[in-house]
Coordinates of C-alpha atoms and ligand atoms in Angstrom, one line a residue:
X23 CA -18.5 164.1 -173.6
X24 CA -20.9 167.0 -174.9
X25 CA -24.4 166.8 -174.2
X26 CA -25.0 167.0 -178.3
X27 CA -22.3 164.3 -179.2
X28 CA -24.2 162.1 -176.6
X29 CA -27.2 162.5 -178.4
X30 CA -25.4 161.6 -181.4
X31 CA -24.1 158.1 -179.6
X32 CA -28.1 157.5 -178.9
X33 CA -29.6 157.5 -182.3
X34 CA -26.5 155.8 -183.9
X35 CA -26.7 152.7 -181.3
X36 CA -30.8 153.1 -181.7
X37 CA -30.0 152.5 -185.3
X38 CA -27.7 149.7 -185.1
X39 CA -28.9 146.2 -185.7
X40 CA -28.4 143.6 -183.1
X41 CA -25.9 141.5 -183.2
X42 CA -28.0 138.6 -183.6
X43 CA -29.8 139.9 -186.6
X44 CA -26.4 140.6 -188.4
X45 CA -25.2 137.1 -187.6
X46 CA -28.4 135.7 -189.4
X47 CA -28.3 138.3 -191.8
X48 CA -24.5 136.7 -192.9
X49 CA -24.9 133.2 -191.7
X50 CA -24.4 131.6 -194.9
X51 CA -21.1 133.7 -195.8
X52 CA -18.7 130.3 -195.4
X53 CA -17.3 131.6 -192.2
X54 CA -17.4 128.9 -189.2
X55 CA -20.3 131.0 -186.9
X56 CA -18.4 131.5 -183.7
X57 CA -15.3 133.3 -185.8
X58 CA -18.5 135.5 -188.3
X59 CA -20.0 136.2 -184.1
X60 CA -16.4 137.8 -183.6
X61 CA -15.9 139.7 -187.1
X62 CA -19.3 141.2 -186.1
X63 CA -18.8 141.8 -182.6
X64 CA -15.9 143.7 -183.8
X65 CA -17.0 145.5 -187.1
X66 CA -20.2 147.1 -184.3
X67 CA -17.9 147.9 -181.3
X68 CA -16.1 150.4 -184.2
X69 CA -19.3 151.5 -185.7
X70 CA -20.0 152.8 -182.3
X71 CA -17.3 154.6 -181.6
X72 CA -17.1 156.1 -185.2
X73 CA -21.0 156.4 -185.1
X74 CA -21.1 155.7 -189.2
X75 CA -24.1 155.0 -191.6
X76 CA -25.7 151.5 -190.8
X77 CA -24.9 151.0 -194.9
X78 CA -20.7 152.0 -193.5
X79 CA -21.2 148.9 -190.9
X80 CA -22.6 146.1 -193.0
X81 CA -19.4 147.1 -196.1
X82 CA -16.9 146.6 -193.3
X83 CA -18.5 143.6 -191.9
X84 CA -18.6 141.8 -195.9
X85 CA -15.0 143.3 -196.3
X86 CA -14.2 141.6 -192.8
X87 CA -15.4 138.4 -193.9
X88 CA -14.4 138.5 -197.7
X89 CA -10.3 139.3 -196.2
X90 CA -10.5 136.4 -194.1
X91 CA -12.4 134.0 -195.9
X92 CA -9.2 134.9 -198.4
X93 CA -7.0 133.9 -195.6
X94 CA -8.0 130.3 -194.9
X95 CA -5.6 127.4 -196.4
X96 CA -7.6 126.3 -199.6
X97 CA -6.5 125.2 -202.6
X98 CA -4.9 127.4 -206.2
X99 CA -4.1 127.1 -208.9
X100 CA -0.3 127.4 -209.8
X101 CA -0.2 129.0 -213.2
X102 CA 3.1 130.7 -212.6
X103 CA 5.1 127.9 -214.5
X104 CA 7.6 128.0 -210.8
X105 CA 7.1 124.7 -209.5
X106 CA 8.4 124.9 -205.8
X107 CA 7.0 127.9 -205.0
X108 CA 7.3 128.5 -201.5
X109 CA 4.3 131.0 -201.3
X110 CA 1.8 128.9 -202.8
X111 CA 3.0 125.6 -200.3
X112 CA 6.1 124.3 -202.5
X113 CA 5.8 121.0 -203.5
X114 CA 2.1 119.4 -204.2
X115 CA 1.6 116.0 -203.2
X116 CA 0.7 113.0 -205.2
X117 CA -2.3 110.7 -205.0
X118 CA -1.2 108.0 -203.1
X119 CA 0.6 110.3 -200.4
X120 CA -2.4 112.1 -199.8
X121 CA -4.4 109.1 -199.3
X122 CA -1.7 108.0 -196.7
X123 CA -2.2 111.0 -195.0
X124 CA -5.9 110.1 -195.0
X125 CA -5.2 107.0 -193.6
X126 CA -3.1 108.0 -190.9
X127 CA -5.0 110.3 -189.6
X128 CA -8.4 109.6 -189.2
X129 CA -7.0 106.0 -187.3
X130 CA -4.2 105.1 -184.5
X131 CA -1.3 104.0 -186.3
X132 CA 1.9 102.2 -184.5
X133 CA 3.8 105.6 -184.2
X134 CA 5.6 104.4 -181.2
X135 CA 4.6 100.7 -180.8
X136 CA 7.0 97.8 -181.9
X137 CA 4.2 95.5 -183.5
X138 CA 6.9 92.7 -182.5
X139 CA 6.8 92.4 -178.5
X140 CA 4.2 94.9 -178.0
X141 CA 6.5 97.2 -176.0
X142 CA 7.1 101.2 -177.0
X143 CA 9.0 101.4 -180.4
X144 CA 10.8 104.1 -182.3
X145 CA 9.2 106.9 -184.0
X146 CA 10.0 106.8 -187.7
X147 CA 12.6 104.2 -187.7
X148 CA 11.0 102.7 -190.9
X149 CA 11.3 106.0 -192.7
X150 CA 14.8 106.9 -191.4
X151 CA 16.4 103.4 -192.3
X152 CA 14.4 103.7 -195.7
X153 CA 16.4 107.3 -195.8
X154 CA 19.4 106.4 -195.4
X155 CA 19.4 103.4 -198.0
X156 CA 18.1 105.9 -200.2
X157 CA 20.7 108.1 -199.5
X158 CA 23.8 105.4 -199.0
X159 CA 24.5 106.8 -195.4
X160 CA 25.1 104.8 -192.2
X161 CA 21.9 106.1 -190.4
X162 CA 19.2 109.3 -191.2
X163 CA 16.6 111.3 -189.3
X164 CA 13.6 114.0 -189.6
X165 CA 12.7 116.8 -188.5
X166 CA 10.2 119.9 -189.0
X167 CA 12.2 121.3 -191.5
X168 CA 15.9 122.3 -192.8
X169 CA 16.3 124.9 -190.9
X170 CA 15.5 123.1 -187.6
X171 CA 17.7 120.0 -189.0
X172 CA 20.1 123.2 -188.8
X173 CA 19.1 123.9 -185.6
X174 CA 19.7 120.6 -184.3
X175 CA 23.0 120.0 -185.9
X176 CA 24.8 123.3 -184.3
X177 CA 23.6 122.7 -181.1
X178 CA 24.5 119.1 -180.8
X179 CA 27.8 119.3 -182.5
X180 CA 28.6 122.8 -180.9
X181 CA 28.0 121.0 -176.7
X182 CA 32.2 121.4 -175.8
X183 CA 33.7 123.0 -179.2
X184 CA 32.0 126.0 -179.9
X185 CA 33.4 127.4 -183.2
X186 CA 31.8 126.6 -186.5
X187 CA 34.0 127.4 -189.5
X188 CA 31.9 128.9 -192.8
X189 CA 33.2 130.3 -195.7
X190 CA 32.6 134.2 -196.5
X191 CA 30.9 133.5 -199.8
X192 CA 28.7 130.9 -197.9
X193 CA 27.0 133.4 -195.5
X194 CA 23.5 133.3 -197.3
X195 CA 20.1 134.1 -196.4
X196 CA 18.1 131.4 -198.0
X197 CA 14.3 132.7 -197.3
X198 CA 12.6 134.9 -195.5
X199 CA 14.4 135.1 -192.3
X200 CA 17.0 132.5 -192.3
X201 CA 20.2 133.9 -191.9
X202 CA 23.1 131.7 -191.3
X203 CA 24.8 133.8 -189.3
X204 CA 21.8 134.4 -187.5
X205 CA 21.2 130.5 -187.2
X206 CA 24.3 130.3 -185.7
X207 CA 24.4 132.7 -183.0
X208 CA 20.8 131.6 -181.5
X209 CA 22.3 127.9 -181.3
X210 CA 24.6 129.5 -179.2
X211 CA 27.9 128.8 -181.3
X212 CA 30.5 130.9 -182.5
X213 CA 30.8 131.6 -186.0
X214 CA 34.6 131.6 -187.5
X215 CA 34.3 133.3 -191.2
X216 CA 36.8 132.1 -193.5
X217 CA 38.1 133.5 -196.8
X218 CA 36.1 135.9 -198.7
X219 CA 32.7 136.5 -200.5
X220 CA 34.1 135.3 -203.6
X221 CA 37.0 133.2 -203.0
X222 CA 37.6 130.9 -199.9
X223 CA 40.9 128.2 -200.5
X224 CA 41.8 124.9 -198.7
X225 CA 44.1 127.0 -196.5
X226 CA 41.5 129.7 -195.2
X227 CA 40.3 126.3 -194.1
X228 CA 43.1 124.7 -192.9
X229 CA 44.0 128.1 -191.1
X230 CA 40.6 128.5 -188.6
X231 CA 40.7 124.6 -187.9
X232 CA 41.9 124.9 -184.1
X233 CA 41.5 123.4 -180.8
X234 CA 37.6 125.1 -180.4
X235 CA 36.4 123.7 -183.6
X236 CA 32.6 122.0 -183.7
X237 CA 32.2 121.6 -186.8
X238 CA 33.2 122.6 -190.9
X239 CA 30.1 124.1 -192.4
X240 CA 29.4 124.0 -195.8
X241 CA 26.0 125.6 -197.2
X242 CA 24.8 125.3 -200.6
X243 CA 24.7 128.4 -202.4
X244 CA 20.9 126.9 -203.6
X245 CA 19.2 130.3 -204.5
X246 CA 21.7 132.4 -205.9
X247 CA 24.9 132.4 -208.1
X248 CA 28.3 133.5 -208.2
X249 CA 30.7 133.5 -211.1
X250 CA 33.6 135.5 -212.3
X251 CA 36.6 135.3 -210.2
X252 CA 35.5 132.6 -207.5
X253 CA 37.1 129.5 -205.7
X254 CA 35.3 127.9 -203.2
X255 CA 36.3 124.1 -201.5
X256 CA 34.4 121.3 -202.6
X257 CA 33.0 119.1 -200.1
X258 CA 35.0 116.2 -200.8
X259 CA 38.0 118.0 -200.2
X260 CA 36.6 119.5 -196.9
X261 CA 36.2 116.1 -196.1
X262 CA 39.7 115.3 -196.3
X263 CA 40.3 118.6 -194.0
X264 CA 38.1 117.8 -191.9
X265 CA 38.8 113.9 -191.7
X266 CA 43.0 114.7 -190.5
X267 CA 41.7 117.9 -187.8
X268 CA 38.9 114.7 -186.7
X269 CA 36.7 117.4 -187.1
X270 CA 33.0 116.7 -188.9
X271 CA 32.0 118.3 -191.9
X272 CA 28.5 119.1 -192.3
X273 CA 27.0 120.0 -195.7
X274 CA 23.6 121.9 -195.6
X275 CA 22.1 120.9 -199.3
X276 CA 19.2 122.6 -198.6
X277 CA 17.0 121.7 -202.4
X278 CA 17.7 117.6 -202.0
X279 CA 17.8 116.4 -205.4
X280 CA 17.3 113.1 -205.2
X281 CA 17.2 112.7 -209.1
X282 CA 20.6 112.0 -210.1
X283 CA 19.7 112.9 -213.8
X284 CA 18.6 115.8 -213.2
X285 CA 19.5 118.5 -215.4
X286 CA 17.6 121.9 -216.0
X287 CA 18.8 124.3 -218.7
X288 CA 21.4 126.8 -217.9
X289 CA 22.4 125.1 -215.0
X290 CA 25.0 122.5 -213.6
X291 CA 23.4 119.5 -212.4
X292 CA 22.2 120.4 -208.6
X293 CA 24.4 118.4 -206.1
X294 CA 22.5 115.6 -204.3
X295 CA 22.7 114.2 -201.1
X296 CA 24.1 110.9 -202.4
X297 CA 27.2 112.6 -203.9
X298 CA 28.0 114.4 -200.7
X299 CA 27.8 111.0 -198.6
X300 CA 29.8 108.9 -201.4
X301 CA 32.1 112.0 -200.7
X302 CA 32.3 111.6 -197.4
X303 CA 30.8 114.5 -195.5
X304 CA 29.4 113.8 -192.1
X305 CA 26.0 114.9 -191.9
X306 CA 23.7 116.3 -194.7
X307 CA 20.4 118.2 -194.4
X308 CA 18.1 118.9 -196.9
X309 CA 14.0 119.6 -197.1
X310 CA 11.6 117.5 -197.9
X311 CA 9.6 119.7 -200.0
X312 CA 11.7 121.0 -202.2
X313 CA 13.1 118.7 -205.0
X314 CA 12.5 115.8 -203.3
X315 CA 8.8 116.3 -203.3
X316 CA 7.4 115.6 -200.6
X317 CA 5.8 117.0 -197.4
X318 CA 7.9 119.4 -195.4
X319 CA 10.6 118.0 -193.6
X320 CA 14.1 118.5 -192.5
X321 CA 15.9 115.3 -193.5
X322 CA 18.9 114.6 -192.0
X323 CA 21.5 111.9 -193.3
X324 CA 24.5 110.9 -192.6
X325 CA 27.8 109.2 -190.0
X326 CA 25.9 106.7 -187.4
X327 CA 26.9 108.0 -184.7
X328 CA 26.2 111.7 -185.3
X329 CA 22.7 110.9 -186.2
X330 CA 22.6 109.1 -182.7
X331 CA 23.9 112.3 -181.0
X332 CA 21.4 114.1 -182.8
X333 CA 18.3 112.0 -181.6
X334 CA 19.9 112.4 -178.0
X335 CA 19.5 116.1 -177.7
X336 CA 17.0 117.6 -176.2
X337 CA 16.0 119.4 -179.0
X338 CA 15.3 116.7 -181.0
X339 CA 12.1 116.4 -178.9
X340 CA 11.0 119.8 -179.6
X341 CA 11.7 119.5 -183.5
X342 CA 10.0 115.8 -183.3
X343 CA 7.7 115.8 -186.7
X344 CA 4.1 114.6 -187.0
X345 CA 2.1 111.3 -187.4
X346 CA 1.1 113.0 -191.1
X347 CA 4.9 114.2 -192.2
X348 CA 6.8 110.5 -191.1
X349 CA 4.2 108.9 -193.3
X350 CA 3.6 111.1 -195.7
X351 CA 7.7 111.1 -196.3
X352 CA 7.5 107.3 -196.0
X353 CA 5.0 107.0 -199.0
X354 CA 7.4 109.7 -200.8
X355 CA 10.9 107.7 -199.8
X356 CA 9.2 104.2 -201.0
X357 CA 8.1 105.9 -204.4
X358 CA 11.6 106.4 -205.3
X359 CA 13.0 103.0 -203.7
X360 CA 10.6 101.7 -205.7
X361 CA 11.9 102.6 -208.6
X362 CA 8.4 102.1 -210.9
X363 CA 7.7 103.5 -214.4
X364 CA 6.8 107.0 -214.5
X365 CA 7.5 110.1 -212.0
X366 CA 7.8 109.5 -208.3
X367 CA 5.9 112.6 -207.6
X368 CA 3.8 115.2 -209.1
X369 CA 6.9 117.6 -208.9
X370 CA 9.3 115.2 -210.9
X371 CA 6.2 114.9 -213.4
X372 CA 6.1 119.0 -213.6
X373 CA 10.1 118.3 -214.7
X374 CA 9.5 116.3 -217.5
X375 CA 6.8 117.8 -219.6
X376 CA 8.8 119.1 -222.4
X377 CA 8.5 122.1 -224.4
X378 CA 6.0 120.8 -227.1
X379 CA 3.6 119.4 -224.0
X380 CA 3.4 122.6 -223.2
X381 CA 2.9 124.2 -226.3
X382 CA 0.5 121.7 -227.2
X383 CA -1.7 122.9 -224.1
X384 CA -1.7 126.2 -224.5
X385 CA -2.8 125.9 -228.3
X386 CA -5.7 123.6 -226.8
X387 CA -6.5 126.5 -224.0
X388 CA -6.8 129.0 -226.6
X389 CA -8.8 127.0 -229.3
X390 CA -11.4 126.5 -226.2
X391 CA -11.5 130.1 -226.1
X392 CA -11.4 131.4 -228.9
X393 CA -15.2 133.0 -228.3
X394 CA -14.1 134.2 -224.9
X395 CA -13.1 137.9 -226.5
X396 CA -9.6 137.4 -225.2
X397 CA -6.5 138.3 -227.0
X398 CA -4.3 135.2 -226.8
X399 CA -1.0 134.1 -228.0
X400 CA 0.6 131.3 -227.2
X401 CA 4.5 132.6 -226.1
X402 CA 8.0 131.0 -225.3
X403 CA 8.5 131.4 -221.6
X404 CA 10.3 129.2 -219.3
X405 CA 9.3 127.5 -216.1
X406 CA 11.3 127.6 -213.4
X407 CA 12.4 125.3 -210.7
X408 CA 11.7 128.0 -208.0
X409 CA 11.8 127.2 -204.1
X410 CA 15.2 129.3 -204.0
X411 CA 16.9 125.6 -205.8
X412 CA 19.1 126.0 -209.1
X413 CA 18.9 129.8 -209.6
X414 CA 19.3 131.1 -213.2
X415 CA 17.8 127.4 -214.4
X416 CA 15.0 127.5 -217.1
X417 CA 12.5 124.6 -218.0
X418 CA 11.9 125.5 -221.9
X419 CA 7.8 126.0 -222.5
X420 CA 5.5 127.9 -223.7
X421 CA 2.9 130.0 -221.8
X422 CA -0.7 131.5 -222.7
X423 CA -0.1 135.2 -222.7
X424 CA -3.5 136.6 -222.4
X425 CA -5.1 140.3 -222.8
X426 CA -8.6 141.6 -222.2
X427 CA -9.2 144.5 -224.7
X428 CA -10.6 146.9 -221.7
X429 CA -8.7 146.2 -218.7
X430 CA -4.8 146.1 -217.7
X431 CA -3.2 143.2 -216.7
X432 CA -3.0 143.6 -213.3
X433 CA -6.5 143.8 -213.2
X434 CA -6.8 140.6 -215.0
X435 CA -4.6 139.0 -213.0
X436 CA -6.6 140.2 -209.8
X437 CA -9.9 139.2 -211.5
X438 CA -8.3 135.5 -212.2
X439 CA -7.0 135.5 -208.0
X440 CA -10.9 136.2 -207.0
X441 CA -12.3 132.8 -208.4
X442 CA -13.8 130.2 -206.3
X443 CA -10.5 128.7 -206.9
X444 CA -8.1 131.5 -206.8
X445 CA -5.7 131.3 -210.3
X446 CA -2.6 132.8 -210.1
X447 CA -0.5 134.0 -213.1
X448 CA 2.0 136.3 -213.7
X449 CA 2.8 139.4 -215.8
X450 CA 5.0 140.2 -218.6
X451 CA 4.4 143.2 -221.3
X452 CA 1.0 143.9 -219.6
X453 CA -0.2 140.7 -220.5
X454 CA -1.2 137.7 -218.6
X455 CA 0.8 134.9 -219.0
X456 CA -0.4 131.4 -218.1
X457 CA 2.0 128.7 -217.4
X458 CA 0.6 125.0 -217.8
X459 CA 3.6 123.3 -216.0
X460 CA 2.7 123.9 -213.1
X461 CA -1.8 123.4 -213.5
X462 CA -2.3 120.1 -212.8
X463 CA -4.2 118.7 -215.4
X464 CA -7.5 118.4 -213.4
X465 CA -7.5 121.6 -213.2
X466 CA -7.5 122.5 -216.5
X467 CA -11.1 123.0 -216.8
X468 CA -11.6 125.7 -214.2
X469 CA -8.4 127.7 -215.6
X470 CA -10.6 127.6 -218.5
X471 CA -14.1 128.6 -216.7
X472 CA -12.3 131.5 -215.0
X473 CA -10.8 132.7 -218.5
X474 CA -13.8 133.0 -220.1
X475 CA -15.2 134.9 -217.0
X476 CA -12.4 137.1 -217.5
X477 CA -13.1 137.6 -220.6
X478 CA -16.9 138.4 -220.0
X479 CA -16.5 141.0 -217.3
X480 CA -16.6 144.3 -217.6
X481 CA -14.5 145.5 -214.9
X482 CA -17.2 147.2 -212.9
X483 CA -17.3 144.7 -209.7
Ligands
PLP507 C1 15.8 126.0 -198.4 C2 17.0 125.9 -197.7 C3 17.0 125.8 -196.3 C4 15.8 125.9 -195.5 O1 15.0 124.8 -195.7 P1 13.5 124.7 -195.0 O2 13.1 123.3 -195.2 O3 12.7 125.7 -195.7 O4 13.7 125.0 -193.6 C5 18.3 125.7 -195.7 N1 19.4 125.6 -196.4 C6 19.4 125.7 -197.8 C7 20.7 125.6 -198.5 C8 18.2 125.8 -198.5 O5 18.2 125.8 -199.8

């Protein structure tokens, strides 16, 4: 280093403010103070090598903390009309399982104790027994998630026979990484493709069935849609296959509808798991924060002594949910063995609101602000079911489609996202639009306080 560019290094680190000072200075900015210690730390150690203006230091230090104080888990608001929407956490809990989780954790809880003789009990058997009644199966179990339930099912039914047979038009990716195939091959089994994309018969089947068959895989095509010139096998007929080659059919469902009446416009009826047992299949898999509505979960359903095979792998252990989840899921199960009046959770509620509810609510959220300065019109526009279940399905409603006279709509939109509690809409014809479905009705009043912010601002911040 140059004598002069030295010098320059002096006076900048003469000029910067100690560490302590800029921790005071930004001690009330929400952060937790050993994680603002480490932004700081961090935003001077760059200051110093790029020897900036002390006014340079303290913008990257409140961008620092503004970025992550946007990263932390808090709570939005779901204004997008998709009610399992996998970005913003899928399916919201209700009440009463919230409380549960309350309960459970802040105490010890008889996880693993058998209250009866005082010796170590089962983990979940409760919620697994209260599963499978729900589902009519012989036996059910949970883990993390569907995938995992995957996982678990591959590797455990994959030990000697290492083939699993899958139709061509059944090789999906369902979210952001999940790939069947993919799956497949890091459980170490051998994937046998059968048919084609659009058309797979009873005899593709019947063909690949050999000596080094596992298992019969069926995967619900749960986030997109063919149609034209398709056949695919039913998996009551696969269970007939299956049942003469004594091989196991497993049918990974994915969404879990667990409301047989169901039905969404522009849709047929989602499957559900109770269909595919009454049918026969071996073991189904579906998540529990999907449909169903609960926390997430990988619930697995099913022949007795599968389920039993399942629980004896070793991976079962490492897939092994939570305290929270198995009661969480046990509050959920009981809701719909319950069978009370009125939704058994707040995603089931979000189903039946019908068009006029939501009508109704916009109308209300744009008398409320009709002094804000915002265009508004209440519009048709569909919810959707979302969380990659029943694609090409539409829940008829209406939507607030809003405009501020001076600024686009993705500014708007942006605006509404920087709240205390973050709003988030959507866009269509460079206007807002505002779904109520999905906003719980609590939160109706800050959708409202942020609008009329909105409305107020001139764009400048
Ligand atoms: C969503 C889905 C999965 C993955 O479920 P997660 O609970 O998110 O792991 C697997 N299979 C199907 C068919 C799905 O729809």
């Amino acid at each position: 280093m140059d004598e002069k560019r030295l010098d320059c290094v002096h006076m900048t680190r003469r000029s910067i403010p100690s560490i302590d000072r800029l921790i005071q200075q930004y001690s009330d900015c929400g952060l937790p103070r050993g994680f603002l210690t480490a932004v700081i730390r961090k935003a001077v150690n760059e200051h110093r090598r790029e020897a900036g203006t002390t006014e340079h230091l303290n913008a990257s230090i409140r961008s620092a903390i503004s970025g992550w104080k946007q990263q932390r888990i808090q709570p939005v608001i779901n204004a997008t009309g998709v009610v399992i929407h996998t970005n913003l956490g899928r399916a919201p809990l209700g009440q009463g399982v919230g409380e549960k989780l309350v309960q459970t954790g802040t105490q010890y809880s008889n996880l693993e104790l058998d209250l009866g003789n005082g010796k170590r009990g089962s983990r979940g058997s409760y919620v697994e027994e209260a599963l499978a009644i729900l589902s009519g199966a012989e036996a059910a179990t949970v883990v993390n998630n569907c995938a995992a339930a995957l996982v678990l099912i591959i590797k455990a039914l994959t030990e000697r026979k290492k083939e699993v047979v899958v139709s061509r038009g059944e090789l999906v990716q369902i979210g952001g990484g999940f790939r069947i195939p993919d799956i497949l091959e890091s459980a170490g089994a051998t994937l046998r493709e059968v048919g084609t994309t659009n058309r797979t018969s009873t005899k593709d089947y019947e063909k690949a069935l050999g000596p080094e068959t596992g298992m019969i895989l069926k995967v619900h095509q749960s986030n997109f849609q063919v149609s034209g010139f398709v056949e695919s096998v039913s998996h009551g007929e696969l269970k007939k296959l299956g049942g003469r080659k004594r091989c196991p059919v497993v049918f990974d469902l994915g969404t879990g509808n667990l409301f047989p009446g169901l039905e969404v416009e522009g849709t047929a009826t989602e499957p559900t798991p109770m269909q595919a047992i009454n049918a026969g299949v071996d073991l189904v898999c579906f998540s529990g924060d999907k449909l169903m509505g609960g926390p997430q979960a990988g619930i697995i359903v099913g022949k007795r002594s599968l389920v039993s095979r399942l629980k004896k792998n070793p991976f079962f252990r490492a897939l092994r949910c939570d305290k929270l989840i198995l009661s969480g899921l046990q509050e959920v199960v009981e809701a719909y063995l319950g069978e009370e009046d009125g939704p058994v959770s707040p995603v089931a509620a979000m189903f039946e609101i019908s068009a006029d509810e939501t009508k109704a609510r916009c109308s209300s959220w744009k008398n409320v602000l009709s002094r804000s300065g915002l265009k508004m019109e209440v519009v048709e526009a569909p919810g959707t079911v979302g969380g990659g279940s029943l694609p090409g399905s539409s829940l008829k409603g209406f939507a607030l489609a809003v405009r501020h006279v001076g600024l686009s709509a993705k500014k708007s939109l942006d605006f509404l996202r920087g709240g205390e509690v973050p709003v988030i809409g959507s866009i269509q014809s460079d206007r807002v639009l505002l779904n109520p479905r999905t906003v719980l009705e609590h939160q109706d009043p800050i959708v409202l306080k942020r609008l009329k912010e909105l409305g107020q601002w001139e764009g400048l911040a």
